[in-house]
PDB file of C-alpha atoms in Angstrom:
ATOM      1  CA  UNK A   1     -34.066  -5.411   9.372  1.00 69.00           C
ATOM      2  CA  UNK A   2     -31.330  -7.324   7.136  1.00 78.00           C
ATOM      3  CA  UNK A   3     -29.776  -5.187   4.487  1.00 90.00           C
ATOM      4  CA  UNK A   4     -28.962  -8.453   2.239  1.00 96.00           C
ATOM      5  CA  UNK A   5     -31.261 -10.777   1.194  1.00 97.00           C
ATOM      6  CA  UNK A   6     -31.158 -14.331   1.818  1.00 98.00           C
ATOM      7  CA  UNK A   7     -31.624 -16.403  -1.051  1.00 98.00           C
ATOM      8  CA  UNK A   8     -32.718 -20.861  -0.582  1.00 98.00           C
ATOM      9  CA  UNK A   9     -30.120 -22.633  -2.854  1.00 98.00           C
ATOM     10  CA  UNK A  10     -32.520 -25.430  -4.629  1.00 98.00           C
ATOM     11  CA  UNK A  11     -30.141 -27.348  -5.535  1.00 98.00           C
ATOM     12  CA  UNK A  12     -28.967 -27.950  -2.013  1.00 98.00           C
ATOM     13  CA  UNK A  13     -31.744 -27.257   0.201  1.00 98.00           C
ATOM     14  CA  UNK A  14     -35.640 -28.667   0.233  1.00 98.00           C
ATOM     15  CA  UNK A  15     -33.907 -32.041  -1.122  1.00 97.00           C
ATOM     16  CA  UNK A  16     -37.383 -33.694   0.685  1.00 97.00           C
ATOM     17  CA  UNK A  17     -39.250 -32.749  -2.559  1.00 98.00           C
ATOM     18  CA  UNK A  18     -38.281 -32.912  -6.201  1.00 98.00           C
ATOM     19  CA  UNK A  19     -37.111 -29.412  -7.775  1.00 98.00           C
ATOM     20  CA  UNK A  20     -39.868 -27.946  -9.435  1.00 97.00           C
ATOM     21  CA  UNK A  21     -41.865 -28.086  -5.789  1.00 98.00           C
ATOM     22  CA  UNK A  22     -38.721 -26.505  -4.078  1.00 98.00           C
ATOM     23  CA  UNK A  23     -39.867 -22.868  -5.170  1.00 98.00           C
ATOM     24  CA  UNK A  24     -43.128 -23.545  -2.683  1.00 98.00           C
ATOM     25  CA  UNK A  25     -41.450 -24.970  -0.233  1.00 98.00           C
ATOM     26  CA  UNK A  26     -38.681 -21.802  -0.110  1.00 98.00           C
ATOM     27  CA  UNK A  27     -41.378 -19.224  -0.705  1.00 98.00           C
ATOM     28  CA  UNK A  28     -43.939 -20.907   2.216  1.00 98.00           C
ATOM     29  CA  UNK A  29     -40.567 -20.491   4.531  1.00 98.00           C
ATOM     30  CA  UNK A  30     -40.203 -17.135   3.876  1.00 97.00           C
ATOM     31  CA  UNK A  31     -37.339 -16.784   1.670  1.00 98.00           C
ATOM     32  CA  UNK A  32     -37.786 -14.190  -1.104  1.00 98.00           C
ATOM     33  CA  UNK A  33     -35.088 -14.892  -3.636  1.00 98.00           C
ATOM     34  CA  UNK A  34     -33.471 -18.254  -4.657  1.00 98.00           C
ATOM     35  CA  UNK A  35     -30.566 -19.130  -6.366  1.00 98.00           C
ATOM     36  CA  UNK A  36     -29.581 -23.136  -8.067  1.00 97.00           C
ATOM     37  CA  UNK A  37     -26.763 -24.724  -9.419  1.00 97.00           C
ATOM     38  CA  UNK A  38     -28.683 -25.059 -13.247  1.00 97.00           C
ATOM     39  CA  UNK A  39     -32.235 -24.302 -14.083  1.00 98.00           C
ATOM     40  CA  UNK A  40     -31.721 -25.954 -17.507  1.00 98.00           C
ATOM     41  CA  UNK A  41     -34.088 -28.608 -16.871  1.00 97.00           C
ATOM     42  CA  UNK A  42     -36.889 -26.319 -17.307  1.00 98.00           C
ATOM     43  CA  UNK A  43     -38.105 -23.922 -20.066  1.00 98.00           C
ATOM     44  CA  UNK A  44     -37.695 -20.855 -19.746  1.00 98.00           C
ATOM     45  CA  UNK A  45     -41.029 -20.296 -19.732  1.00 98.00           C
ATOM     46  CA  UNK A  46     -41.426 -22.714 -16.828  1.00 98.00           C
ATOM     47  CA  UNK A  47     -38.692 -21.577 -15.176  1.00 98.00           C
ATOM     48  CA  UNK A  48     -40.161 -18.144 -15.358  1.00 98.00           C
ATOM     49  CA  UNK A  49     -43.860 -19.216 -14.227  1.00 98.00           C
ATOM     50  CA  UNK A  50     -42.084 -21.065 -11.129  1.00 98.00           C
ATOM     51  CA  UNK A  51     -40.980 -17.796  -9.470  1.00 98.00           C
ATOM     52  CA  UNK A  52     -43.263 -15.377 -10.272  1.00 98.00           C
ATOM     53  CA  UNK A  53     -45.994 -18.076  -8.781  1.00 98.00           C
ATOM     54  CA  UNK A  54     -44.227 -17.777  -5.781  1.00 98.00           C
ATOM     55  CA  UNK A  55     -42.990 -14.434  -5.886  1.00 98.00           C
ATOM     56  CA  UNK A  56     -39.560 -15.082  -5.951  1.00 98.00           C
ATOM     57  CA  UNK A  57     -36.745 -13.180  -7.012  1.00 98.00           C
ATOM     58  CA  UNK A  58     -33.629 -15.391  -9.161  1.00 98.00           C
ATOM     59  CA  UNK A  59     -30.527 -14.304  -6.995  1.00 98.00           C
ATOM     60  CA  UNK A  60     -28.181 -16.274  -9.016  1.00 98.00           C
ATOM     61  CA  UNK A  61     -27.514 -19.063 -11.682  1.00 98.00           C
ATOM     62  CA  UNK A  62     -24.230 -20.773 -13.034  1.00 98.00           C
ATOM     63  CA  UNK A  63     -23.647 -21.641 -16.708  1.00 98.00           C
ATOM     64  CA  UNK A  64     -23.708 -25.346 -17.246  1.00 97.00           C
ATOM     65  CA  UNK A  65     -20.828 -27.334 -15.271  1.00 96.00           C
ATOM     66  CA  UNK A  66     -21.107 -29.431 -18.914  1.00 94.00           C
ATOM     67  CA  UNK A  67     -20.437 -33.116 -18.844  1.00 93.00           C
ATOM     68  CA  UNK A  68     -20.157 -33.566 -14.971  1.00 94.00           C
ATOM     69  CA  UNK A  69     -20.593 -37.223 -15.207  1.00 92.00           C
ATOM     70  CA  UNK A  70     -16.877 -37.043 -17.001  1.00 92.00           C
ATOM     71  CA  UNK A  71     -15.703 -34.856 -14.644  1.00 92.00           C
ATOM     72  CA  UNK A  72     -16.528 -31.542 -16.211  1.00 94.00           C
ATOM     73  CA  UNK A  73     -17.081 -28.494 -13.948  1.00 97.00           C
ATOM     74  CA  UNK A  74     -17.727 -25.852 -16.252  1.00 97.00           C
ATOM     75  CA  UNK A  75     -15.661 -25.258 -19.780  1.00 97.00           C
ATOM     76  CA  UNK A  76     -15.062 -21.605 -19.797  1.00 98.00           C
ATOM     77  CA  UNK A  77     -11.219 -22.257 -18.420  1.00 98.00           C
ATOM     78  CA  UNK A  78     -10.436 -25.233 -21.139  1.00 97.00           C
ATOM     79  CA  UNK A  79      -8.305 -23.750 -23.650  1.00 97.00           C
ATOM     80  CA  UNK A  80      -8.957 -25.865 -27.240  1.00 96.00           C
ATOM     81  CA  UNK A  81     -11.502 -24.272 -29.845  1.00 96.00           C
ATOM     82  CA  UNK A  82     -14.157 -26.908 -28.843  1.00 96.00           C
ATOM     83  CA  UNK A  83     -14.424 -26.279 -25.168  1.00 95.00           C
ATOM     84  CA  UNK A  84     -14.175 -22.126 -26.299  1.00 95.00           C
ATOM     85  CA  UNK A  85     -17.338 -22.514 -28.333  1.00 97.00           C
ATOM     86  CA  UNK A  86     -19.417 -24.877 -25.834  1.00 97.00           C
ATOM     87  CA  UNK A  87     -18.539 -22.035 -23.198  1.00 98.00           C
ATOM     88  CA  UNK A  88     -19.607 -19.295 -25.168  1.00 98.00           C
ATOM     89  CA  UNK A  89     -23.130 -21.258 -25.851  1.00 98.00           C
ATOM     90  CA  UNK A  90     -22.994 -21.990 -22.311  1.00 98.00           C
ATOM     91  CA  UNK A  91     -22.742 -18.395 -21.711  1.00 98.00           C
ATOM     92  CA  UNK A  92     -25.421 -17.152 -23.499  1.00 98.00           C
ATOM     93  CA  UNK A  93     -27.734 -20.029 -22.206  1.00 98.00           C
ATOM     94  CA  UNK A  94     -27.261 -18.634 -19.171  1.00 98.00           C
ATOM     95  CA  UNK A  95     -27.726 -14.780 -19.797  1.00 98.00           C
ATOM     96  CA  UNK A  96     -31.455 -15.808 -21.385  1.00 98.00           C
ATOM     97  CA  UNK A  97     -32.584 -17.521 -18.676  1.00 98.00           C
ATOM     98  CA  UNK A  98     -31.439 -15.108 -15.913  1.00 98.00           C
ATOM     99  CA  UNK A  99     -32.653 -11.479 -18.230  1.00 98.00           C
ATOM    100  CA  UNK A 100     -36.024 -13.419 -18.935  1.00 98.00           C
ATOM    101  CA  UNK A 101     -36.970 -13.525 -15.287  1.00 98.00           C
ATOM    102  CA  UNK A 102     -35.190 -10.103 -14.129  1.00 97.00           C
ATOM    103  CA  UNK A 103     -31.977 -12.228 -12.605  1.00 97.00           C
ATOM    104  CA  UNK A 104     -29.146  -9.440 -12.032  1.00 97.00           C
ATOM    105  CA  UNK A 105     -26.399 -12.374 -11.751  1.00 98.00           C
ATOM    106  CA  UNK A 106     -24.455 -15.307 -13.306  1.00 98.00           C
ATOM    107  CA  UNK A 107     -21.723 -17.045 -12.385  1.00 98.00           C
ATOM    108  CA  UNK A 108     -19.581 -18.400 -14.721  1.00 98.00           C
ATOM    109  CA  UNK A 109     -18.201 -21.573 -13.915  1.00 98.00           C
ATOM    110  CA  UNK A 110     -14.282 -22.171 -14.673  1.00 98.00           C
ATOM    111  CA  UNK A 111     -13.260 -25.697 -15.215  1.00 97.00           C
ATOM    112  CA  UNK A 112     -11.196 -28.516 -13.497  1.00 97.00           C
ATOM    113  CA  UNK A 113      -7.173 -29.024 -14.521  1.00 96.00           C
ATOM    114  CA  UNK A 114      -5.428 -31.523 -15.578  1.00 93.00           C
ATOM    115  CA  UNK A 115      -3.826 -31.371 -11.906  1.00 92.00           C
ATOM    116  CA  UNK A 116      -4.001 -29.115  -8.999  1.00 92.00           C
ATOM    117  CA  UNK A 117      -3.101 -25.753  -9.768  1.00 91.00           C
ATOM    118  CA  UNK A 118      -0.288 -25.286  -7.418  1.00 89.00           C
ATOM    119  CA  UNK A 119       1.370 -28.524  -9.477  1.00 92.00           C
ATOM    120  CA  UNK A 120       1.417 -26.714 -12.600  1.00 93.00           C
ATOM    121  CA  UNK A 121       4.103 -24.155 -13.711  1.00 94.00           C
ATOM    122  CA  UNK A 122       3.016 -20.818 -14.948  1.00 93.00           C
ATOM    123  CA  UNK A 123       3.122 -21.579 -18.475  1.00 95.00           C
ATOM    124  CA  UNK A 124       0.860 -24.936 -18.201  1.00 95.00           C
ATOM    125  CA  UNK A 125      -1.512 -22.651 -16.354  1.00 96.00           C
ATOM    126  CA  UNK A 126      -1.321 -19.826 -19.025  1.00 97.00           C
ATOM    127  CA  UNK A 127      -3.828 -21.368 -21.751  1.00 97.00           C
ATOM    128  CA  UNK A 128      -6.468 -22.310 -19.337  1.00 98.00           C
ATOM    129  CA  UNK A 129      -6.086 -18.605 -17.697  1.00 98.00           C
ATOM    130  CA  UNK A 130      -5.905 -17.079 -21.064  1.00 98.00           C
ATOM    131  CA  UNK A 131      -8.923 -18.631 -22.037  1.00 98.00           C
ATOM    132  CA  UNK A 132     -10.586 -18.043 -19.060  1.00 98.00           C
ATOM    133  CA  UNK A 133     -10.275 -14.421 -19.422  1.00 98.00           C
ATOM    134  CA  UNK A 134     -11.611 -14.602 -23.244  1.00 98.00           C
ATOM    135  CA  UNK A 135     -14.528 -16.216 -21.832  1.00 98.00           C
ATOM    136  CA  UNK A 136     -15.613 -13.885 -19.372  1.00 98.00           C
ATOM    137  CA  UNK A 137     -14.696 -10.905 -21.248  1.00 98.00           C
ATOM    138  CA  UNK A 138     -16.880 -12.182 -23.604  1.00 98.00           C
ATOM    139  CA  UNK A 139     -19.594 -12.732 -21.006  1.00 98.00           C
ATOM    140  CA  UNK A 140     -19.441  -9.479 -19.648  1.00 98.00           C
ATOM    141  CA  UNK A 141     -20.353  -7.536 -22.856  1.00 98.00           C
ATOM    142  CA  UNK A 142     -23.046 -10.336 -23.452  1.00 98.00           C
ATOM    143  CA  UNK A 143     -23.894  -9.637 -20.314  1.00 98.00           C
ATOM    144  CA  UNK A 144     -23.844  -5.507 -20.264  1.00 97.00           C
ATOM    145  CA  UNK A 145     -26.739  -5.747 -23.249  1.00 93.00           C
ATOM    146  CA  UNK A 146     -29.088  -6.877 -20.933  1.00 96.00           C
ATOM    147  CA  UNK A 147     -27.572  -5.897 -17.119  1.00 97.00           C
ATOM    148  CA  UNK A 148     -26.505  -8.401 -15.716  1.00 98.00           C
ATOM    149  CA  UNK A 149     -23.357  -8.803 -13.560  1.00 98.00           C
ATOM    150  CA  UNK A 150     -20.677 -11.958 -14.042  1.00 98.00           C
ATOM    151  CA  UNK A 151     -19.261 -13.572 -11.049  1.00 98.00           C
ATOM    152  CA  UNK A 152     -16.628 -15.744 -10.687  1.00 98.00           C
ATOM    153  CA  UNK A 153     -15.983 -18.028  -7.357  1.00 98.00           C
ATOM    154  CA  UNK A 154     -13.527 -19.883  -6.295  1.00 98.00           C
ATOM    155  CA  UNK A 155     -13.911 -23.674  -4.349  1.00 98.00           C
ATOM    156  CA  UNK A 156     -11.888 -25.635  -1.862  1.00 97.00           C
ATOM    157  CA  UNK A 157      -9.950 -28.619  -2.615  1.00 96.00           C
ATOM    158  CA  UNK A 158     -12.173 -30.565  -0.409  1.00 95.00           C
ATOM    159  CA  UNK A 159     -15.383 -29.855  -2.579  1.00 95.00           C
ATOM    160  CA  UNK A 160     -13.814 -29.833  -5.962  1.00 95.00           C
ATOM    161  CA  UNK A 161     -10.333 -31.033  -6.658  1.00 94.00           C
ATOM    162  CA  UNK A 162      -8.273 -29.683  -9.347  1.00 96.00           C
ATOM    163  CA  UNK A 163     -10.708 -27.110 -10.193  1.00 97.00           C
ATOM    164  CA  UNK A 164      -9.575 -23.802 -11.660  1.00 97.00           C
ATOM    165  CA  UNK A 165      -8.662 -21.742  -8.720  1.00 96.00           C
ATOM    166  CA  UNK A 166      -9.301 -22.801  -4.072  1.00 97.00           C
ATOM    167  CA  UNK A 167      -8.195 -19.121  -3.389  1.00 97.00           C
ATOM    168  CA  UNK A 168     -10.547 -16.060  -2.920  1.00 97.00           C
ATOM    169  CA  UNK A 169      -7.298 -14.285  -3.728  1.00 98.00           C
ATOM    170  CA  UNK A 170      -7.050 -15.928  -7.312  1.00 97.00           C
ATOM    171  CA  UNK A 171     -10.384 -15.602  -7.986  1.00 98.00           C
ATOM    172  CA  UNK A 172      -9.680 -11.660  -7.134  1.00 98.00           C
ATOM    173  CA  UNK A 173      -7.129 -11.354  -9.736  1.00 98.00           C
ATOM    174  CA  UNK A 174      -8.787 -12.905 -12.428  1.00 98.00           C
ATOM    175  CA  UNK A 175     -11.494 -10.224 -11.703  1.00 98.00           C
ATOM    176  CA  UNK A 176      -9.125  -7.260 -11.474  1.00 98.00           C
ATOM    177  CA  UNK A 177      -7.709  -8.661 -14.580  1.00 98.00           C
ATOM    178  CA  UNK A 178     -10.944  -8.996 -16.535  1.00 98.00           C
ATOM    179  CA  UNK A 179     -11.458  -5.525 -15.402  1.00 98.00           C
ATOM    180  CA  UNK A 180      -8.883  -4.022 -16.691  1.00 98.00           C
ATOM    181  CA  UNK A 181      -9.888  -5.140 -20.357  1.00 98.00           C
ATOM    182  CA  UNK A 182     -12.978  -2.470 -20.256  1.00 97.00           C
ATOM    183  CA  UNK A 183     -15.411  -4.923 -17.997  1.00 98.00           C
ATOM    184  CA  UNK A 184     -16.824  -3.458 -15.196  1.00 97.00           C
ATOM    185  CA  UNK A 185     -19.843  -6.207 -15.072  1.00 98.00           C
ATOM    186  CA  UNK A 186     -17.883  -8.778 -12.976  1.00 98.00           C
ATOM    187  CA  UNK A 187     -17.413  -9.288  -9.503  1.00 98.00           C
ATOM    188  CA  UNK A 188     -16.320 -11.791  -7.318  1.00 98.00           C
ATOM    189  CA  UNK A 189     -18.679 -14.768  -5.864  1.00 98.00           C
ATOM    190  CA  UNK A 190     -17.481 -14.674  -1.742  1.00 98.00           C
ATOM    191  CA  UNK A 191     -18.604 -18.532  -0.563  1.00 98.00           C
ATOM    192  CA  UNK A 192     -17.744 -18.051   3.046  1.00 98.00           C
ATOM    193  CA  UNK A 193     -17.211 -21.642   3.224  1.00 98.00           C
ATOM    194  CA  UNK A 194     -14.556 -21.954   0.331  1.00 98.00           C
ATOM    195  CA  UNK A 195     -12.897 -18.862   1.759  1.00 98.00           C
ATOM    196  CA  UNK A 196     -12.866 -20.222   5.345  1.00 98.00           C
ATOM    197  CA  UNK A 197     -11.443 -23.918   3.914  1.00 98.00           C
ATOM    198  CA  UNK A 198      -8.757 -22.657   2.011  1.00 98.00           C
ATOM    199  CA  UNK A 199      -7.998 -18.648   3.338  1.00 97.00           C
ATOM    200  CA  UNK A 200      -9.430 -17.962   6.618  1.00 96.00           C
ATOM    201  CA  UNK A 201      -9.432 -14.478   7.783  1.00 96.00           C
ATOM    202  CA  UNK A 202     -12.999 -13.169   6.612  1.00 97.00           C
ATOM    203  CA  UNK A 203     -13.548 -10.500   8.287  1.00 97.00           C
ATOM    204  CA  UNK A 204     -10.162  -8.857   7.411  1.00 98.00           C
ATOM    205  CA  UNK A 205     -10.979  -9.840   3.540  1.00 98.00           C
ATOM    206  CA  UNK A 206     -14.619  -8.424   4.037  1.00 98.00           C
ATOM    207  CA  UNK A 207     -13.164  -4.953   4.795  1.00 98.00           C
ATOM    208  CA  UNK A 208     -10.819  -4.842   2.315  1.00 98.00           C
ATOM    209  CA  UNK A 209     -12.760  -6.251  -1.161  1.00 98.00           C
ATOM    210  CA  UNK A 210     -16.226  -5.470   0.061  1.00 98.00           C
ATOM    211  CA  UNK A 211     -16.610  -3.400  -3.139  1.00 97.00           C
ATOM    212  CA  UNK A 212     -14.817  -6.095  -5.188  1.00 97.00           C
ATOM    213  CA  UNK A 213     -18.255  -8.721  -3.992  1.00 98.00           C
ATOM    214  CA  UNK A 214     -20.798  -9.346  -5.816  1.00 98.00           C
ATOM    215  CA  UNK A 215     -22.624 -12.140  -4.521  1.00 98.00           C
ATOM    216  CA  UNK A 216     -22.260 -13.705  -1.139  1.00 98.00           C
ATOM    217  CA  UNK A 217     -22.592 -17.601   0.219  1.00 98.00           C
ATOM    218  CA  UNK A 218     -22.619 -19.518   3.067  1.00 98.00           C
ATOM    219  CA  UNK A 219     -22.458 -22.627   4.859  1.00 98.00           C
ATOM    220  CA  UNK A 220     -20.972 -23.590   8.298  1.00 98.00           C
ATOM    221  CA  UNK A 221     -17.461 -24.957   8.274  1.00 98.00           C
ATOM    222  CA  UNK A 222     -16.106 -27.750   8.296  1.00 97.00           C
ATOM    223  CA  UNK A 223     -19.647 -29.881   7.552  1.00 97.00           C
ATOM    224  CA  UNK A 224     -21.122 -27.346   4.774  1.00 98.00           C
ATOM    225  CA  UNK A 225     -24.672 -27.704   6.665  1.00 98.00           C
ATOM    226  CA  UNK A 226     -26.755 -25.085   8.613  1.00 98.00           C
ATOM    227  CA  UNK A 227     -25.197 -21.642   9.962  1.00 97.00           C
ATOM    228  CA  UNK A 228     -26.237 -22.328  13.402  1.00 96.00           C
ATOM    229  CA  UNK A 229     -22.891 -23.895  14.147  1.00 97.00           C
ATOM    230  CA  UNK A 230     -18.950 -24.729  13.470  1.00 97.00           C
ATOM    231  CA  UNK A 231     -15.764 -22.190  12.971  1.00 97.00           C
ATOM    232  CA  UNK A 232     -17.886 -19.049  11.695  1.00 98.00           C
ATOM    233  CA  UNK A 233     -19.869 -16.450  14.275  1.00 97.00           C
ATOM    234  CA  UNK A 234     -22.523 -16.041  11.320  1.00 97.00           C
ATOM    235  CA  UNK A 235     -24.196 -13.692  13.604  1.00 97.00           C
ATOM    236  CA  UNK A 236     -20.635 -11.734  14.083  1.00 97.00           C
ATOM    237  CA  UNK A 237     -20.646 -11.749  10.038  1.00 97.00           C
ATOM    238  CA  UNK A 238     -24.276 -10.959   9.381  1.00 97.00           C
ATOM    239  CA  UNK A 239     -23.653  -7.646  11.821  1.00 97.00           C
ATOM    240  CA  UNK A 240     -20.124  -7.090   9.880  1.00 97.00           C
ATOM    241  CA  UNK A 241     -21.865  -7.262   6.695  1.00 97.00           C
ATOM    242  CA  UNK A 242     -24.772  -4.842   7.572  1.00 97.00           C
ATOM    243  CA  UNK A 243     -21.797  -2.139   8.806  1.00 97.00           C
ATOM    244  CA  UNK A 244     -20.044  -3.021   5.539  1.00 97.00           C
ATOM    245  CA  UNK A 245     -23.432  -1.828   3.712  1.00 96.00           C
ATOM    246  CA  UNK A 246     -23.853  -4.878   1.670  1.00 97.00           C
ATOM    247  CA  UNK A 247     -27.024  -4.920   0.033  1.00 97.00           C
ATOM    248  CA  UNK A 248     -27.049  -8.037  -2.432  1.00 97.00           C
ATOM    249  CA  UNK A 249     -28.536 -11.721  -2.296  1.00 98.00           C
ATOM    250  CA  UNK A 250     -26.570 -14.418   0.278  1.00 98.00           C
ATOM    251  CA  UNK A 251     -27.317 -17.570  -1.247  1.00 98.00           C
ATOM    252  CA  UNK A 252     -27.676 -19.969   1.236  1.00 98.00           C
ATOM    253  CA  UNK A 253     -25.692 -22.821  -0.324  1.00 98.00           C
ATOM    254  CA  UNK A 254     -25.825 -25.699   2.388  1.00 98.00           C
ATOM    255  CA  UNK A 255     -26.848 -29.318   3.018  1.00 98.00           C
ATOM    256  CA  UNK A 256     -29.222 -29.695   5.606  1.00 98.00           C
ATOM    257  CA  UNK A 257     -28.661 -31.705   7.977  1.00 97.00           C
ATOM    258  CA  UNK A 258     -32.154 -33.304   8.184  1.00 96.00           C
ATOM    259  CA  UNK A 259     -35.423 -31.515   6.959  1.00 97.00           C
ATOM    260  CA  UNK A 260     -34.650 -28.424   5.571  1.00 98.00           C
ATOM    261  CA  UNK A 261     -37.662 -26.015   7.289  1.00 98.00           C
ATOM    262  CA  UNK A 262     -36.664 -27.655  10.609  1.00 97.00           C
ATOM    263  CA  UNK A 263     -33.158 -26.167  10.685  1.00 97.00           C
ATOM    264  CA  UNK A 264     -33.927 -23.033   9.586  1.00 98.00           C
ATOM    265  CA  UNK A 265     -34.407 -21.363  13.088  1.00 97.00           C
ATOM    266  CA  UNK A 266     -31.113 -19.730  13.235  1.00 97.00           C
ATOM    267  CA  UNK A 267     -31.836 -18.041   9.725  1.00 97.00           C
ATOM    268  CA  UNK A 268     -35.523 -16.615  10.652  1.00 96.00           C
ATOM    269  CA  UNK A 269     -34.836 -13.639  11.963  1.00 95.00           C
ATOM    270  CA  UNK A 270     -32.676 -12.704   8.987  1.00 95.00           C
ATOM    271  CA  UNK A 271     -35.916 -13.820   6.321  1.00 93.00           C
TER     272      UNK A 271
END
């Protein structure tokens, strides 16, 4: 039997049926947890009836990625008082929507630069880092009232250019760095696909900052659909993972490559 639990992504998988009947469709497969992008289109009343209808656990839920039709990917990185004060409401949107349905998780979305990262000197970067760290410092004791862990995550170029950080080892510092202000409530978001794009060498990084993870993804690599195939031995990881005594939510954040309950064979075992 798994140690983790696998969690459906909504907002990636069951893409057959509008959101609201993806909780069915996740909970008739098996899954016992979920995780999405942004429940914000429902009450949180409603989002609260949805899973404990289908007795599902919430694994995970970002803040808002903001105006995303602009370009936005989350504000908590963007440095003038405006973008401060639409994070911080962003922040606590989040926090009452995950402590109203017993979520233990949020991930706190960064923002996109003005240009990729390794473009920009050190003091270009410094505002948006700086602010950054405000943010999730203030998250975290937001966060501690009600106990709930902050996780941060970085993304490949590929999947979103110019965004905050590509490198699980950036993302790693900002958490170290957040902890050393008082904040033990934050943790790193491990998306093996991001890591694989941009680092590589999981299993090495596994052993070493397995106590630094807080919340696990996955996808194969390089087409970010089902596990069942390309550069990562999920069934290698899976094993590493259980010897590693990891005990959280993997969020299974792919696109299916045709109906989603149909490619779910490699996965059943693990349910």
């Amino acid at each position: 039997m798994a140690s983790f639990t696998l969690a459906a992504n909504l907002s990636m998988m069951y893409g057959e049926v509008p959101l609201e009947q993806r909780f069915a469709a996740a909970a008739a497969d098996g899954f016992k947890a979920v995780e999405l992008l942004w429940p914000y289109e429902f009450s949180v009343q409603r989002f609260q009836q949805l899973l404990q209808e289908h007795d599902l656990q919430l694994a995970l839920i970002n803040t808002s990625g903001g105006d995303t039709a602009a370009g936005q990917w989350g504000r908590a990185a963007l440095p003038d008082e405006s973008s401060k004060q639409q994070a911080r409401a962003d922040i606590e949107q989040a926090l009452e929507y995950a402590a109203a349905v017993g979520g233990k998780r949020v991930h706190v979305m960064a923002s996109v630069l003005p240009q990729e990262r390794k473009a920009m000197s050190a003091a270009e970067l410094a505002p948006y880092r700086e602010a950054f760290i405000e943010n999730l410092v203030f998250a975290c004791k937001q966060a501690q009232n009600v106990g709930i862990t902050i996780t941060v995550e970085a993304l490949c170029p590929e999947i979103k250019p110019h965004y905050f950080y590509h490198s699980q080892f950036d993302s790693l510092e900002i958490v170290k760095a957040v902890q050393a202000l008082g904040c033990s409530n934050i943790k790193q978001q491990y998306d093996f696909f991001h890591a694989q794009m941009v680092d590589g060498a999981i299993s090495k990084y596994l052993r070493q900052h397995i106590s630094d993870i807080g919340h696990i993804q996955i996808a194969a690599v390089p087409d970010r659909s089902e596990c069942d195939h390309g550069e990562i031995d999920y069934r290698y990881c899976f094993a590493l993972l259980q010897e590693l005594k990891y005990t959280g939510f993997i969020g299974c954040e792919y696109k299916p490559r045709g109906n989603t309950s149909a490619g779910l064979d490699f996965l059943r075992p693990y349910l």
